mmCIF file of C-alpha atoms in Angstrom:
data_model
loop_
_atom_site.group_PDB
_atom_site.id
_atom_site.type_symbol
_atom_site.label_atom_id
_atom_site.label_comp_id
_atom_site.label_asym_id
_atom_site.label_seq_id
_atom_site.Cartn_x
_atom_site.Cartn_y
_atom_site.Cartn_z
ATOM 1 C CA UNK A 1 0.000 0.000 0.000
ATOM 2 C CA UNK A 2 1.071 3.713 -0.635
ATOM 3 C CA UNK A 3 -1.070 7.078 0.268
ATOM 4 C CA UNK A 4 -1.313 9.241 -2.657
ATOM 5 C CA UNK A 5 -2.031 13.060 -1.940
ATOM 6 C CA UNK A 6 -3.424 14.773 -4.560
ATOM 7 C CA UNK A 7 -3.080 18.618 -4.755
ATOM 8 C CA UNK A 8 -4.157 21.276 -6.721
ATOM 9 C CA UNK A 9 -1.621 22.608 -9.569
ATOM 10 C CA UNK A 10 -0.814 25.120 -12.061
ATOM 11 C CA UNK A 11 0.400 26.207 -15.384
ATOM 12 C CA UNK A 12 3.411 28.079 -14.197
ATOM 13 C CA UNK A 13 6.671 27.080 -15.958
ATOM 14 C CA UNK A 14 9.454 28.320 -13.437
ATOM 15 C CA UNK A 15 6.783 27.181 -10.241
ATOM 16 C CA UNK A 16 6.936 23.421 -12.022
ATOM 17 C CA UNK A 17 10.507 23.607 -12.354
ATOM 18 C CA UNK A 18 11.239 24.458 -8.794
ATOM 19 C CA UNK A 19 8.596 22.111 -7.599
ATOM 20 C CA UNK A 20 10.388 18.721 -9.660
ATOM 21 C CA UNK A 21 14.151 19.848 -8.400
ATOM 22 C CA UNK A 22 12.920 20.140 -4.369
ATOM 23 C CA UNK A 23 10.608 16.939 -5.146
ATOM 24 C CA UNK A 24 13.620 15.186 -5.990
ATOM 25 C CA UNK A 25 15.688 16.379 -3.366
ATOM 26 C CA UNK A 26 12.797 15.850 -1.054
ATOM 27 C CA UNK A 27 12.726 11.968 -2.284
ATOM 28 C CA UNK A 28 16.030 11.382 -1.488
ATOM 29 C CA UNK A 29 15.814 12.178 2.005
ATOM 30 C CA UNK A 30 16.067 9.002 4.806
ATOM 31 C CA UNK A 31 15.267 9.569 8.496
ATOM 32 C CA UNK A 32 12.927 7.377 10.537
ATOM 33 C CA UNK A 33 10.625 10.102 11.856
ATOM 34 C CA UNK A 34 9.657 11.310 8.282
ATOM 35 C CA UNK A 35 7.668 9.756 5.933
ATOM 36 C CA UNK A 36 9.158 8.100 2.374
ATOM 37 C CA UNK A 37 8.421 10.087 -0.675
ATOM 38 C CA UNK A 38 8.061 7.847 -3.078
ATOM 39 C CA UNK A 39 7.403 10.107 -6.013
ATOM 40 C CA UNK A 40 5.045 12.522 -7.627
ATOM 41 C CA UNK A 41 3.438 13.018 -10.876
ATOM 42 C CA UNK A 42 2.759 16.925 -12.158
ATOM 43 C CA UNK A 43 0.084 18.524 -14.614
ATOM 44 C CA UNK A 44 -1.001 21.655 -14.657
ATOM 45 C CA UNK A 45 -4.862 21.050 -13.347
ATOM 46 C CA UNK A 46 -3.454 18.368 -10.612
ATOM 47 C CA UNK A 47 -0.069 17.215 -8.911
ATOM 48 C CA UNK A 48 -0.158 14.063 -6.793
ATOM 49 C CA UNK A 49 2.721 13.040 -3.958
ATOM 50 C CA UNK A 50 3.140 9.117 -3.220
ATOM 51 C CA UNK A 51 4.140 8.536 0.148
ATOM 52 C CA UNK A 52 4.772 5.718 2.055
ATOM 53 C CA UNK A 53 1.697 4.135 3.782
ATOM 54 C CA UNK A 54 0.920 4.771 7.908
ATOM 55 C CA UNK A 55 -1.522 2.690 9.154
ATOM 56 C CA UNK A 56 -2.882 4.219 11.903
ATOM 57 C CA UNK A 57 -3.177 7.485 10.315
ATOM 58 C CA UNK A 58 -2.718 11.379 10.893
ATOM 59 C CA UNK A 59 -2.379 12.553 14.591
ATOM 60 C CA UNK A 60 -4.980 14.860 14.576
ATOM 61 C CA UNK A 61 -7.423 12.216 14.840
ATOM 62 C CA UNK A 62 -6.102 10.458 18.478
ATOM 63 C CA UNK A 63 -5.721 14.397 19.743
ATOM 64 C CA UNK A 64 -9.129 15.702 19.006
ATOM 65 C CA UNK A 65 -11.289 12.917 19.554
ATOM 66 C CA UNK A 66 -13.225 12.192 22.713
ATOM 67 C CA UNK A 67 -12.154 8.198 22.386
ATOM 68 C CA UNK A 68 -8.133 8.818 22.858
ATOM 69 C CA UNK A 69 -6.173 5.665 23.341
ATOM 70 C CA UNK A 70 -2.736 6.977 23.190
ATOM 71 C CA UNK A 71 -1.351 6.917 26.620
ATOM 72 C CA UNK A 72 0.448 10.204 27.789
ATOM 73 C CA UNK A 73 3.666 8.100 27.853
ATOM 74 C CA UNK A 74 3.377 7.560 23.780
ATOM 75 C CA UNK A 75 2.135 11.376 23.285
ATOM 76 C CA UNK A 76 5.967 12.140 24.592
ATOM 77 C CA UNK A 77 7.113 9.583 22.490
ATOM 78 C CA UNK A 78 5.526 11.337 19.143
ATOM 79 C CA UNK A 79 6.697 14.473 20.251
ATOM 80 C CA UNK A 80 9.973 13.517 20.557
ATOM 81 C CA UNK A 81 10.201 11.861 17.047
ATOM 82 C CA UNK A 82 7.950 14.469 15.401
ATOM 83 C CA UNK A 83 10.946 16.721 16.630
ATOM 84 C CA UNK A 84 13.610 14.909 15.589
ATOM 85 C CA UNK A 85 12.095 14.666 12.208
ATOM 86 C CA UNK A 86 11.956 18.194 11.724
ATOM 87 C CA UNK A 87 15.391 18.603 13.562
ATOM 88 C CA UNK A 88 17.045 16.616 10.766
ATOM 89 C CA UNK A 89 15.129 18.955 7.868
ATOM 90 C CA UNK A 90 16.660 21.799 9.378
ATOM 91 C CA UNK A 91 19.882 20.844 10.832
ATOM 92 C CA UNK A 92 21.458 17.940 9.127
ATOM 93 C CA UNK A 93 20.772 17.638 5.506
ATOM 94 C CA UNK A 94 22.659 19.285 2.974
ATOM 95 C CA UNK A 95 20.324 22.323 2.167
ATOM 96 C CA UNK A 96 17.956 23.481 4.998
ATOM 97 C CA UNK A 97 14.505 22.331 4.215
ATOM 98 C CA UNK A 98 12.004 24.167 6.152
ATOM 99 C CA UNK A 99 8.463 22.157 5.960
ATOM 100 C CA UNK A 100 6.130 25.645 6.373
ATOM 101 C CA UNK A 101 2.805 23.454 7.418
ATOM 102 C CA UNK A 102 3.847 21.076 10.785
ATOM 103 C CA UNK A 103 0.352 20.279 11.948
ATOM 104 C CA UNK A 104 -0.876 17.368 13.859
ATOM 105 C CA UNK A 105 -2.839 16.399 10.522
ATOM 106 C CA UNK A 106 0.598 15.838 8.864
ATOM 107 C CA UNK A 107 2.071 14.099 11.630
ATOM 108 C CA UNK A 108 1.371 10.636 10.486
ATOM 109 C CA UNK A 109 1.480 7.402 12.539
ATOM 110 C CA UNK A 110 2.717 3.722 11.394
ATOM 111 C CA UNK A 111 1.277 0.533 12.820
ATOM 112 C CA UNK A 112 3.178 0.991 16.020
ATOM 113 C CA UNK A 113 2.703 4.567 16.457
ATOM 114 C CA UNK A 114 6.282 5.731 15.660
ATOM 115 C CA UNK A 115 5.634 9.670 14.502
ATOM 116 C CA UNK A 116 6.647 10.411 10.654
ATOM 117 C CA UNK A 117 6.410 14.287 9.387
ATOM 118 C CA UNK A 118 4.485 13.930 6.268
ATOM 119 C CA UNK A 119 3.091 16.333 3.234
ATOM 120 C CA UNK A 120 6.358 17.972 1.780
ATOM 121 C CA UNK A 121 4.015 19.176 -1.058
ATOM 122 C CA UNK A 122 4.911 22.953 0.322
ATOM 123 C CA UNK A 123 8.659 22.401 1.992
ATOM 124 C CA UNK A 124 11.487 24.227 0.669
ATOM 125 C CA UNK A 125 14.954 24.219 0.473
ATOM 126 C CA UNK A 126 17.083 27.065 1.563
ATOM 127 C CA UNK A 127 20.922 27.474 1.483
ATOM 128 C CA UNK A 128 22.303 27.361 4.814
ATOM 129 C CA UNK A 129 24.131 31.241 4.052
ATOM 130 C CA UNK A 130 20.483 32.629 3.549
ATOM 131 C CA UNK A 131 19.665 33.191 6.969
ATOM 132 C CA UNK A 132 16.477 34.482 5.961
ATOM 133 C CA UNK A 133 13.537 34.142 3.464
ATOM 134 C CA UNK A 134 12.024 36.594 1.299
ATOM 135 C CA UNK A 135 8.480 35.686 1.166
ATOM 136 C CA UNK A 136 6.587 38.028 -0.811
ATOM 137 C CA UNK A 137 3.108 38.948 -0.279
ATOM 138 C CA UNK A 138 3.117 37.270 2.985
ATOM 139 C CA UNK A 139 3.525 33.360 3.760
ATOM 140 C CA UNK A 140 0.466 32.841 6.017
ATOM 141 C CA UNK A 141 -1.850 32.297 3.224
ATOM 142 C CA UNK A 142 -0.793 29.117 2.315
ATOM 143 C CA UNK A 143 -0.286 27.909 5.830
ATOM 144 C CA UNK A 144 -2.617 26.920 8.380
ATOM 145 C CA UNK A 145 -4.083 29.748 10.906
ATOM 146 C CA UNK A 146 -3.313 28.403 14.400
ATOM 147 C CA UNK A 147 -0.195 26.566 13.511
ATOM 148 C CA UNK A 148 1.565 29.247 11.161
ATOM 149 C CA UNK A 149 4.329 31.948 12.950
ATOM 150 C CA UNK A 150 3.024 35.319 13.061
ATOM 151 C CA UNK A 151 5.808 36.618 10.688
ATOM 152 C CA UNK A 152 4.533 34.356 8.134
ATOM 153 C CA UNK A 153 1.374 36.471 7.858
ATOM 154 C CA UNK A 154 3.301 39.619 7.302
ATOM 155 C CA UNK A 155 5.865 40.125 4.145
ATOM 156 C CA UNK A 156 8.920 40.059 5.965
ATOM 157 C CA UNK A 157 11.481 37.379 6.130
ATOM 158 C CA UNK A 158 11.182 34.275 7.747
ATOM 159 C CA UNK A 159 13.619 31.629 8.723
ATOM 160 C CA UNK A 160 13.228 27.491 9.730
ATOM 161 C CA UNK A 161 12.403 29.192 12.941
ATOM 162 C CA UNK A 162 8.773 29.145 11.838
ATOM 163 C CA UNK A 163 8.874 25.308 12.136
ATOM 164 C CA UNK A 164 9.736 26.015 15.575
ATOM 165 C CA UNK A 165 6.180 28.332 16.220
ATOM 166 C CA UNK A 166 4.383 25.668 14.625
ATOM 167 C CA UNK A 167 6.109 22.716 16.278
ATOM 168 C CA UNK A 168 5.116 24.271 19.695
ATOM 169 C CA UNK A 169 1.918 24.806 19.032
ATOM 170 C CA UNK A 170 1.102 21.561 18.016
ATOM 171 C CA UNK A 171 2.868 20.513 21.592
ATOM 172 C CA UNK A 172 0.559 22.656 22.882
ATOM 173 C CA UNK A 173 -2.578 20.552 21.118
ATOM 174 C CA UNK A 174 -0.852 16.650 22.582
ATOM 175 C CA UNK A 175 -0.586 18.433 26.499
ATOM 176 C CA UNK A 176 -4.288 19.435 25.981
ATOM 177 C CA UNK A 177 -5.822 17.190 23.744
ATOM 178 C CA UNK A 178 -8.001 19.910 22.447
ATOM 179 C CA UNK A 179 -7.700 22.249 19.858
ATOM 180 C CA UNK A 180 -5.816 25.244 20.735
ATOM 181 C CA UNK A 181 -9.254 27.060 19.737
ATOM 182 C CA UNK A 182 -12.368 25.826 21.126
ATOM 183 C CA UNK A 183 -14.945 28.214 21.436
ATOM 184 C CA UNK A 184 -17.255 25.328 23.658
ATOM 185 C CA UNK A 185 -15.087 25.817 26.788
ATOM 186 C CA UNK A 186 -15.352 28.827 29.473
ATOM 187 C CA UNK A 187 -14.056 32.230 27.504
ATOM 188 C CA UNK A 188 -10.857 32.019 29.640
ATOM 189 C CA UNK A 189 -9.854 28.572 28.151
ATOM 190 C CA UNK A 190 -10.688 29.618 24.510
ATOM 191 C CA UNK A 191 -7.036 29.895 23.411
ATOM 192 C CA UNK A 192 -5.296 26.974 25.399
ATOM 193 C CA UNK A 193 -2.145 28.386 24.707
ATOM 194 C CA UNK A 194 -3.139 31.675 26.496
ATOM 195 C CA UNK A 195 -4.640 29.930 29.008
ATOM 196 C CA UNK A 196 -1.721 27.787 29.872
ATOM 197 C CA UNK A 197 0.969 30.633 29.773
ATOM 198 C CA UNK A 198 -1.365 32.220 32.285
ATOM 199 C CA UNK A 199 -1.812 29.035 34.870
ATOM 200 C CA UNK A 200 2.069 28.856 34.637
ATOM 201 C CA UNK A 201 2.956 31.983 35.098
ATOM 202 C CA UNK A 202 1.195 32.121 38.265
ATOM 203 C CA UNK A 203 2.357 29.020 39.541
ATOM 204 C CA UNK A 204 -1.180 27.480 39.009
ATOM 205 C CA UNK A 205 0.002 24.725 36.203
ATOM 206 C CA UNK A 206 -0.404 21.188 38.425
ATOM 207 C CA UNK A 207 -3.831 22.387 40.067
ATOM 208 C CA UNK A 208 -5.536 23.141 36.772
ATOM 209 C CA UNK A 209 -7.152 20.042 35.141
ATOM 210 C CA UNK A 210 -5.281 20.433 31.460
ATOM 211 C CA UNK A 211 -5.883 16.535 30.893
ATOM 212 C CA UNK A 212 -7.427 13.677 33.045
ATOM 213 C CA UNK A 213 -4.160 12.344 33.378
ATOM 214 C CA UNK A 214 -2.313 15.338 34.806
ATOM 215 C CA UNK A 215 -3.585 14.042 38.159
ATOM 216 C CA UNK A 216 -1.251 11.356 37.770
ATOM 217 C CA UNK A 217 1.743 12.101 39.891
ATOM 218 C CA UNK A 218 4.298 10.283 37.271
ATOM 219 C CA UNK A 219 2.772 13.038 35.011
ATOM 220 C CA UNK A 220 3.276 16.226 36.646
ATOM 221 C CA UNK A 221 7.402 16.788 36.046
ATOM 222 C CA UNK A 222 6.440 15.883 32.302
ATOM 223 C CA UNK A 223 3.811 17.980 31.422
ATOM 224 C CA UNK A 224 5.845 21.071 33.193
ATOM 225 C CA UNK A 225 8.771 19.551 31.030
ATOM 226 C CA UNK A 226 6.276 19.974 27.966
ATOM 227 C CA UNK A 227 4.558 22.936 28.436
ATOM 228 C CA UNK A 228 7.930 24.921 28.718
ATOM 229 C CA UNK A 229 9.174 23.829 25.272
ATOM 230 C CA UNK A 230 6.250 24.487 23.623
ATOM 231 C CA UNK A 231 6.553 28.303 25.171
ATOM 232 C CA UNK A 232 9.829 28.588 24.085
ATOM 233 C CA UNK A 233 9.034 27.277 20.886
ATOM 234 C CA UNK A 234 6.177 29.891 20.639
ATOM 235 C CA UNK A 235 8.033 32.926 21.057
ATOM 236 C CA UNK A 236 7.214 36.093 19.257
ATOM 237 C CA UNK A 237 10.572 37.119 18.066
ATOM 238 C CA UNK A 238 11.977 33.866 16.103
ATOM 239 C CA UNK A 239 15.060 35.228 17.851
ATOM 240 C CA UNK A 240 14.098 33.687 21.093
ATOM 241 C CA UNK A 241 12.254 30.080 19.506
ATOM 242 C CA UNK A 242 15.197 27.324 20.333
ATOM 243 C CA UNK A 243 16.575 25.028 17.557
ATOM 244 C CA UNK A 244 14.675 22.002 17.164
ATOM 245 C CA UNK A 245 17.668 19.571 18.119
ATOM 246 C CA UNK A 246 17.822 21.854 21.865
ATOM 247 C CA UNK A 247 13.959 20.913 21.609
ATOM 248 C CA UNK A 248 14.612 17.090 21.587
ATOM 249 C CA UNK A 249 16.948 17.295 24.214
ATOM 250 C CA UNK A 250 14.625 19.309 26.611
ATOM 251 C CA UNK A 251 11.755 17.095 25.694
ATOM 252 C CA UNK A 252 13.912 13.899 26.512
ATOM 253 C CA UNK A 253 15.139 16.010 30.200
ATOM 254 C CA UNK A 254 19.321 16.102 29.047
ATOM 255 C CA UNK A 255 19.055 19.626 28.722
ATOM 256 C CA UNK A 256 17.702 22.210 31.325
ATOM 257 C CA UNK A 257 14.804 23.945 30.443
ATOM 258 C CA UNK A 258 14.858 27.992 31.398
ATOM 259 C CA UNK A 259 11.864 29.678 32.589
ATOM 260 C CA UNK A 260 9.926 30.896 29.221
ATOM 261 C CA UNK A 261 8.698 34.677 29.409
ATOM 262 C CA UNK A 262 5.633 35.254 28.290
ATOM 263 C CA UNK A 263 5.383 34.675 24.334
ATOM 264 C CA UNK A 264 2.184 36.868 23.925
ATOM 265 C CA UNK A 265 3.098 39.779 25.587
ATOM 266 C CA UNK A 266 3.593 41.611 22.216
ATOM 267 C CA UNK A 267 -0.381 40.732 21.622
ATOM 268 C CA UNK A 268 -1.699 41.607 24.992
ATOM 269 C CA UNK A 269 0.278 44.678 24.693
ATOM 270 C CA UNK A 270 -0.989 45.410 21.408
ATOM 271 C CA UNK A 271 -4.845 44.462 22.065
ATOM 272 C CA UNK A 272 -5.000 41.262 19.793
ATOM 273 C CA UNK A 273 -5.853 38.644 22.096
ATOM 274 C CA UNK A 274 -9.293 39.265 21.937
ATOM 275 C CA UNK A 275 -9.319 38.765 18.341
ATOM 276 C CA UNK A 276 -7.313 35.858 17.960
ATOM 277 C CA UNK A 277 -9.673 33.016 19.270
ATOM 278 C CA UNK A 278 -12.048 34.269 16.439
ATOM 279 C CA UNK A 279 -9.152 34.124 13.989
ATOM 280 C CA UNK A 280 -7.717 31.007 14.111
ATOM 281 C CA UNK A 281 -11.048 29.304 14.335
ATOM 282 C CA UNK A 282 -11.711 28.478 10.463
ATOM 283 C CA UNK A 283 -9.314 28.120 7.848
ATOM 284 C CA UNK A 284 -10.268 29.211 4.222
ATOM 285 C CA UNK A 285 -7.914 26.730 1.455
ATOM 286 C CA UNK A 286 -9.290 28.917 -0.942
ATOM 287 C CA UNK A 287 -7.479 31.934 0.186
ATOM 288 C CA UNK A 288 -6.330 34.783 -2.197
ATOM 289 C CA UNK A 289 -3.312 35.559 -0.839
ATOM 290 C CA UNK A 290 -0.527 35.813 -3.711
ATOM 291 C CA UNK A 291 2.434 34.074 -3.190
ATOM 292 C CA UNK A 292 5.809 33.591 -5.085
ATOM 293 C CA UNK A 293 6.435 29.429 -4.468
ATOM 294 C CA UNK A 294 4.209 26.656 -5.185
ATOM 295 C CA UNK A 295 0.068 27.652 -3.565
ATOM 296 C CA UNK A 296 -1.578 24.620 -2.928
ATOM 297 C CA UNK A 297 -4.505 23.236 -1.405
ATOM 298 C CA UNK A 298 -4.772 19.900 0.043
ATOM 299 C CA UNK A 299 -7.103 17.136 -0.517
ATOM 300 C CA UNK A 300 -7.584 14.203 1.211
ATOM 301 C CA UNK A 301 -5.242 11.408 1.614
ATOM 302 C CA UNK A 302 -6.303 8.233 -0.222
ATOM 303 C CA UNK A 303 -5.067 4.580 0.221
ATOM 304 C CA UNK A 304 -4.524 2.835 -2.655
ATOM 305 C CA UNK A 305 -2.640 -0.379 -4.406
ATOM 306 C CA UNK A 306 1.181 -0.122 -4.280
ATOM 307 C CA UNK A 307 1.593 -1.275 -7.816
ATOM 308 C CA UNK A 308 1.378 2.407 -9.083
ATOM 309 C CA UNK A 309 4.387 3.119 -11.338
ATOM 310 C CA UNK A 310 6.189 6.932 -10.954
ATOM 311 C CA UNK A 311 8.378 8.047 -13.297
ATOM 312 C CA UNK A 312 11.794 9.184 -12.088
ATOM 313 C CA UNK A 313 11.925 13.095 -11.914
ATOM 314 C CA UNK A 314 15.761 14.328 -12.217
#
């Protein structure tokens, strides 16, 4: 079996180009937290990526669904990996590839539940002497509101730190099992992140009932352990978000984790917060937003036979 993602695509010469050269590079790639690209086919109504198959599918579905059987134990776990994966795009291949859409939707799951970044179909590579990204007419558009760094929804340049913002606030989803946006809880839980920041910074985090299973005692040093990276990682300035390779090693405990300061103070001080529940709460694919790299949409992932032949792109 492979899974076959099929996205939108377009008639644009020097976009198609770009797209083949960083889907072969992408293909080449070998780590066990990320997901085999098989191969890709490309028209100009329709591109399709062939992945490996998982079979217990995206990680969305185990966070954000009443019937969770992961254990907290194996929600570490697939945060570790899930940050090693994107560790090794950023730190240790040859170009810097920075993924742009780290979700728990694109966190995908084999049959034992080992974590494996998925959906390259927007990635990038960068040369490690750029330490910043030009993104013209803003980056946010083709990324996912609640999960994409706010510089990516401005036109400045961005770096792999934006991973990082993304990263955390998916940590922030596996602590609370919840979408970080959930307009059926009490108005002060509506943004979980917010919430959280303000439990911890008043000492408050082990009373408050985040998850069922924070009452476990064997769960309270980890959760602390968690909820710091994911501050960190949610920093305003980029300046401030940690490398993902200083994230494994605070997630595993072999590196001391610093107090985080608070990573919305630029909002509060601004008057945003109010605002941003509403915000992040719906995500338009069909956004107008013009940018200068491949704009795609996603469809579904579909399973289908392996015997699917690709043609070699280089």
């Amino acid at each position: 079996m492979v899974a076959v993602k099929v996205l939108h695509g377009t008639s644009d010469k020097i976009i198609q180009a770009q797209f083949m050269t960083e889907m072969g590079t992408l293909g080449k790639l070998h780590h066990f937290n990320l997901v085999r690209l098989y191969g890709f086919c490309f028209g100009k109504d329709l591109t399709a990526l062939v992945y490996e198959y998982m079979a217990n599918g995206s990680l969305d579905k185990y966070l954000l669904k009443e019937n969770n059987t992961l254990g907290f134990e194996k929600l570490l776990e697939i945060a570790v990996g899930t940050a090693r994966g994107i560790a090794y795009l950023h730190e240790d291949c040859q170009q810097r590839i920075i993924h742009y859409d780290v979700k728990p939707a694109n966190i995908l799951l084999d049959r034992n539940f080992n974590p494996k970044v998925s959906d390259f179909g927007l990635a990038k590579l960068h040369n490690r002497d750029n330490t910043h990204i030009s993104m013209t007419g803003g980056g946010g558009g083709r990324r996912t509101p609640g999960y994409a760094a706010p510089e990516l929804w401005m036109p400045f340049p961005v770096t792999h730190k934006c991973d990082v913002y993304s990263f955390g606030m998916l940590l922030f989803e596996i602590i609370g099992r919840r979408r970080n946006v959930d307009n059926n809880v009490p108005e002060s839980q509506e943004w979980f992140p917010m919430w959280v920041w303000k439990k911890i910074d008043v000492g408050e985090l082990q009373d408050s009932t985040l998850v069922s299973e924070l009452l476990l005692e064997k769960h309270k040093e980890m959760v602390e352990r968690m909820v710091k990276v994911a501050l960190w990682c949610v920093q305003y300035k980029p300046g401030l978000r940690p490398m993902m390779s200083a994230v494994v090693k605070m997630l595993e405990g072999s590196e001391e984790i610093p107090q985080p300061s608070n990573p919305f103070q630029y909002l509060m001080d601004n008057g945003f917060t109010a605002a941003l529940p509403h915000r992040y709460s719906s995500y338009n694919c069909n956004s107008t937003t013009t940018v200068t790299t491949s704009s795609y949409c996603d469809s579904s992932v579909i399973a289908v036979d392996s015997n699917i032949v690709i043609a070699d792109p280089i």
